[in-house]
Short mmCIF file of C-alpha atoms and ligand atoms in Angstrom, two decimals:
data_model
loop_
_atom_site.label_atom_id
_atom_site.label_comp_id
_atom_site.label_asym_id
_atom_site.label_seq_id
_atom_site.Cartn_x
_atom_site.Cartn_y
_atom_site.Cartn_z
CA UNK T 17 -13.96 11.19 -23.52
CA UNK T 18 -15.49 11.09 -19.84
CA UNK T 19 -13.36 11.61 -16.89
CA UNK T 20 -12.02 8.00 -15.48
CA UNK T 21 -12.50 5.84 -11.58
CA UNK T 22 -9.19 7.59 -10.24
CA UNK T 23 -10.63 11.14 -11.67
CA UNK T 24 -13.50 11.18 -10.09
CA UNK T 25 -12.35 10.03 -6.73
CA UNK T 26 -9.98 12.69 -6.58
CA UNK T 27 -13.12 15.60 -7.14
CA UNK T 28 -14.86 13.55 -5.11
CA UNK T 29 -11.80 14.49 -2.29
CA UNK T 30 -11.41 17.99 -3.38
CA UNK T 31 -14.58 18.61 -3.25
CA UNK T 32 -15.24 17.03 0.53
CA UNK T 33 -12.52 17.05 2.16
CA UNK T 34 -10.34 20.09 3.65
CA UNK T 35 -7.04 21.01 2.39
CA UNK T 36 -3.85 19.36 4.47
CA UNK T 37 -6.60 17.14 6.91
CA UNK T 38 -5.31 13.67 5.80
CA UNK T 39 -8.21 11.84 8.17
CA UNK T 40 -11.04 13.78 5.87
CA UNK T 41 -8.32 13.20 2.38
CA UNK T 42 -9.75 9.44 4.14
CA UNK T 43 -12.88 9.73 4.65
CA UNK T 44 -14.22 11.38 1.53
CA UNK T 45 -12.82 8.59 -0.40
CA UNK T 46 -14.12 5.39 1.77
CA UNK T 47 -17.93 7.85 1.70
CA UNK T 48 -17.34 8.32 -2.05
CA UNK T 49 -16.05 4.32 -2.95
CA UNK T 50 -19.00 2.59 -0.39
CA UNK T 51 -22.04 5.39 -1.46
CA UNK T 52 -21.03 5.92 -5.28
CA UNK T 53 -18.14 4.61 -6.64
CA UNK T 54 -16.25 0.50 -5.66
CA UNK T 55 -12.76 1.07 -5.88
CA UNK T 56 -10.07 -0.78 -4.74
CA UNK T 57 -8.54 1.08 -2.09
CA UNK T 58 -7.47 -0.81 1.08
CA UNK T 59 -10.57 0.48 2.74
CA UNK T 60 -11.84 1.30 5.76
CA UNK T 61 -12.24 -1.71 8.23
CA UNK T 62 -8.62 -3.56 6.69
CA UNK T 63 -7.62 0.17 7.16
CA UNK T 64 -8.20 0.16 10.63
CA UNK T 65 -5.72 -3.10 10.83
CA UNK T 66 -3.28 -1.31 8.47
CA UNK T 67 -3.07 1.77 11.35
CA UNK T 68 -2.46 -0.64 14.24
CA UNK T 69 0.43 -3.03 12.25
CA UNK T 70 2.13 0.87 10.77
CA UNK T 71 2.16 2.39 14.24
CA UNK T 72 3.26 -0.60 16.14
CA UNK T 73 6.11 -1.15 13.75
CA UNK T 74 6.73 3.23 13.85
CA UNK T 75 8.77 2.95 10.13
CA UNK T 76 11.78 4.86 10.08
CA UNK T 77 12.00 3.65 5.92
CA UNK T 78 8.92 2.53 4.60
CA UNK T 79 7.76 0.70 0.56
CA UNK T 80 4.60 0.88 -0.37
CA UNK T 81 4.17 -0.80 -4.18
CA UNK T 82 1.07 -0.41 -5.36
CA UNK T 83 -0.03 3.41 -5.29
CA UNK T 84 -2.99 3.80 -6.93
CA UNK T 85 -4.42 6.76 -6.53
CA UNK T 86 -2.74 6.97 -2.68
CA UNK T 87 -5.57 6.22 -1.00
CA UNK T 88 -3.11 3.60 2.04
CA UNK T 89 -0.29 6.52 1.17
CA UNK T 90 -2.00 8.63 2.79
CA UNK T 91 -3.01 6.35 5.20
CA UNK T 92 0.43 5.46 5.69
CA UNK T 93 2.38 8.54 5.50
CA UNK T 94 -0.36 10.15 8.49
CA UNK T 95 1.06 8.15 11.21
CA UNK T 96 5.53 7.99 10.40
CA UNK T 97 7.08 10.05 13.21
CA UNK T 98 8.98 13.20 11.82
CA UNK T 99 12.17 12.42 9.30
CA UNK T 100 10.55 9.18 8.59
CA UNK T 101 10.14 8.29 4.51
CA UNK T 102 7.73 6.60 3.12
CA UNK T 103 8.42 5.19 -0.74
CA UNK T 104 4.83 4.24 -2.69
CA UNK T 105 5.38 2.46 -6.10
CA UNK T 106 2.79 3.18 -9.13
CA UNK T 107 3.73 1.18 -12.74
CA UNK T 108 0.17 3.72 -13.94
CA UNK T 109 1.09 6.95 -15.12
CA UNK T 110 -2.86 8.09 -14.66
CA UNK T 111 -3.06 6.78 -11.29
CA UNK T 112 0.68 8.31 -10.38
CA UNK T 113 -0.73 11.71 -11.48
CA UNK T 114 -4.02 11.23 -9.61
CA UNK T 115 -1.75 9.81 -6.63
CA UNK T 116 0.10 13.72 -6.63
CA UNK T 117 -2.34 15.68 -6.52
CA UNK T 118 -4.47 13.01 -3.43
CA UNK T 119 -1.38 13.43 -1.49
CA UNK T 120 -0.79 16.70 -1.46
CA UNK T 121 -4.21 17.50 -1.05
CA UNK T 122 -3.50 15.74 2.50
CA UNK T 123 -0.56 17.84 2.49
CA UNK T 124 1.25 14.80 3.11
CA UNK T 125 4.06 15.06 0.07
CA UNK T 126 7.46 16.23 2.22
CA UNK T 127 7.33 12.56 3.66
CA UNK T 128 6.11 10.81 0.48
CA UNK T 129 8.57 10.15 -2.89
CA UNK T 130 5.77 8.50 -5.62
CA UNK T 131 8.31 6.75 -7.45
CA UNK T 132 6.39 5.47 -11.72
CA UNK T 133 7.69 2.75 -13.19
CA UNK T 134 7.88 -1.45 -12.69
CA UNK T 135 9.28 -2.40 -9.94
CA UNK T 136 11.65 -5.09 -11.25
CA UNK T 137 13.41 -2.68 -12.32
CA UNK T 138 13.29 0.24 -9.80
CA UNK T 139 13.90 -2.53 -6.77
CA UNK T 140 17.01 -2.57 -7.84
CA UNK T 141 17.76 0.65 -7.58
CA UNK T 142 16.40 1.88 -4.46
CA UNK T 143 20.10 1.74 -3.05
CA UNK T 144 21.37 3.55 -4.93
CA UNK T 145 18.59 6.38 -6.00
CA UNK T 146 17.13 7.16 -3.04
CA UNK T 147 20.02 6.01 -0.28
CA UNK T 148 18.08 3.52 1.47
CA UNK T 149 19.95 0.69 3.44
CA UNK T 150 16.43 -1.22 4.05
CA UNK T 151 12.99 -0.64 4.64
CA UNK T 152 11.33 -1.41 7.91
CA UNK T 153 8.14 -2.24 6.32
CA UNK T 154 6.88 -3.20 3.44
CA UNK T 155 3.22 -3.27 2.03
CA UNK T 156 2.04 -5.26 -0.50
CA UNK T 157 -0.69 -3.60 -2.72
CA UNK T 158 0.27 -4.61 -6.46
CA UNK T 159 -0.61 -7.69 -8.48
CA UNK T 160 -0.98 -10.09 -6.66
CA UNK T 161 0.96 -12.38 -8.98
CA UNK T 162 3.50 -9.98 -7.96
CA UNK T 163 4.23 -9.77 -4.48
CA UNK T 164 6.32 -13.40 -4.65
CA UNK T 165 8.94 -11.60 -7.23
CA UNK T 166 9.39 -9.23 -5.85
CA UNK T 167 9.46 -10.26 -2.36
CA UNK T 168 12.58 -12.78 -3.22
CA UNK T 169 14.10 -9.05 -5.58
CA UNK T 170 13.68 -6.83 -2.05
CA UNK T 171 15.57 -9.77 -0.09
CA UNK T 172 18.07 -10.44 -2.98
CA UNK T 173 18.63 -6.37 -3.02
CA UNK T 174 19.87 -6.51 0.73
CA UNK T 175 16.43 -4.35 0.89
CA UNK T 176 15.30 -6.25 4.38
CA UNK T 177 16.88 -6.05 7.74
CA UNK T 178 15.94 -8.95 10.65
CA UNK T 179 12.56 -8.01 11.98
CA UNK T 180 11.25 -5.95 8.72
CA UNK T 181 7.54 -5.94 8.37
CA UNK T 182 5.68 -7.12 5.49
CA UNK T 183 2.61 -6.06 5.31
CA UNK T 184 0.15 -7.89 2.12
CA UNK T 185 -2.83 -6.94 0.93
CA UNK T 186 -5.81 -9.75 -0.36
CA UNK T 187 -4.28 -12.19 -0.27
CA UNK T 188 -7.78 -13.90 -0.17
CA UNK T 189 -9.40 -11.36 -2.31
CA UNK T 190 -8.86 -11.53 -5.41
CA UNK T 191 -6.48 -13.61 -3.10
CA UNK T 192 -2.84 -14.61 -3.45
CA UNK T 193 -2.43 -18.51 -2.92
CA UNK T 194 1.30 -18.05 -4.01
CA UNK T 195 2.06 -15.56 -2.19
CA UNK T 196 0.42 -16.90 1.61
CA UNK T 197 2.87 -20.08 0.51
CA UNK T 198 5.88 -19.06 0.12
CA UNK T 199 6.03 -16.88 3.39
CA UNK T 200 4.28 -18.96 5.73
CA UNK T 201 6.77 -22.34 4.97
CA UNK T 202 9.71 -19.82 4.28
CA UNK T 203 11.94 -20.49 8.14
CA UNK T 204 12.73 -16.75 7.15
CA UNK T 205 9.61 -15.20 7.72
CA UNK T 206 6.95 -15.67 11.17
CA UNK T 207 3.66 -15.26 9.15
CA UNK T 208 0.09 -14.06 10.95
CA UNK T 209 -3.39 -13.72 9.22
CA UNK T 210 -5.38 -10.39 9.77
CA UNK T 211 -8.73 -11.77 8.90
CA UNK T 212 -10.82 -8.50 7.77
CA UNK T 213 -13.43 -8.07 5.02
CA UNK T 214 -12.65 -6.88 1.30
CA UNK T 215 -12.96 -2.97 1.42
CA UNK T 216 -16.34 -1.55 0.84
CA UNK T 217 -18.17 -4.97 0.59
CA UNK T 218 -19.08 -7.92 3.57
CA UNK T 219 -16.81 -10.44 0.84
CA UNK T 220 -14.11 -12.14 3.31
CA UNK T 221 -10.23 -10.36 2.94
CA UNK T 222 -7.43 -9.74 5.09
CA UNK T 223 -3.90 -9.09 5.92
CA UNK T 224 -0.76 -10.89 5.99
CA UNK T 225 1.73 -10.04 7.92
CA UNK T 226 5.59 -11.40 8.06
CA UNK T 227 8.15 -10.34 10.02
CA UNK T 228 11.91 -10.88 8.32
CA UNK T 229 13.72 -13.46 10.62
CA UNK T 230 16.67 -12.20 8.94
O1 OZS G 309 -5.90 -6.32 -8.12
C1 OZS G 309 -5.97 -5.45 -7.11
N1 OZS G 309 -4.29 -5.03 -6.55
C2 OZS G 309 -3.58 -4.23 -7.96
C3 OZS G 309 -3.26 -2.70 -8.02
C4 OZS G 309 -2.82 -2.86 -8.67
C5 OZS G 309 -2.09 -1.31 -9.04
O2 OZS G 309 -0.92 -1.90 -9.15
C6 OZS G 309 -0.43 -0.22 -9.55
N2 OZS G 309 1.62 -1.48 -10.02
C7 OZS G 309 1.91 -2.84 -10.63
N3 OZS G 309 2.85 -2.22 -10.92
C8 OZS G 309 3.49 -2.14 -9.11
C9 OZS G 309 4.35 -1.29 -9.43
F1 OZS G 309 4.60 -1.01 -7.89
F2 OZS G 309 5.74 -3.19 -8.82
F3 OZS G 309 5.78 -1.45 -9.91
C10 OZS G 309 2.43 -1.16 -9.25
C11 OZS G 309 -0.84 -0.74 -10.80
O3 OZS G 309 -0.37 0.46 -11.33
C12 OZS G 309 -2.03 -0.38 -9.99
O4 OZS G 309 -2.32 1.02 -9.86
C13 OZS G 309 -7.34 -5.40 -6.14
C14 OZS G 309 -8.44 -5.56 -6.52
C15 OZS G 309 -8.81 -5.47 -5.92
N4 OZS G 309 -10.94 -6.59 -6.11
O5 OZS G 309 -11.67 -7.01 -5.37
O6 OZS G 309 -10.77 -7.08 -7.16
C16 OZS G 309 -9.22 -5.80 -4.40
C17 OZS G 309 -8.19 -5.06 -4.42
O7 OZS G 309 -8.30 -4.31 -3.23
C18 OZS G 309 -7.08 -5.23 -4.57
O8 OZS G 309 -5.97 -4.50 -4.56
MG1 MG G 310 -5.41 -3.92 -2.48
#
């Protein structure tokens, strides 16, 4: 059988990026997905918004739901201060395997813990298994119908503190309408929409930033 899209993305990184240089890994993926084969990375336009929110928050402990091939994992991990950690959760073992290699190629494996499995099972185990008190930053980019249940689960497991920032991808396209309703109507969040475009296209999409008020 032939290669998969994630495997072809990995090949493009190995061919065009410099080992240990996260920015070259990001550029190689963006070039490949813009000119060769589209893939559901947050991309370069929304990526700049992710970078700026991440830099503002400067999290000690960050969580990403939906690793996919590790593009946003590399974007986040490259900006973490020394000693800070990123936990990224991926459900699909084939995607996780490619992500491991892309994260390692960028030289960021020491800052990232990639956990495989369903979020519903893993979130309740975060405290005991990874010694997490709470997350300062959460990037939601997994199945859009899991954004609300997983946000509620993070609240119920005491993994959010006053000031924790949630940043959600795709709130317009493919869309996460229930999530927007949830965070915009809840007195426990202060939300703001960052308008952008769907990765590598001219279609509108955006990121919703929601600060947990405790
Ligand atoms: O469907 C989209 N994303 C879904 C993304 C899904 C990814 O999240 C993983 N996951 C599932 N559960 C978990 C966890 F962590 F919960 F266990 C992790 C899945 O295996 C997959 O790799 C999408 C689609 C478009 N598009 O234009 O169609 C554009 C985008 O940016 C997108 O993110
Ligand atoms: Mg996305």
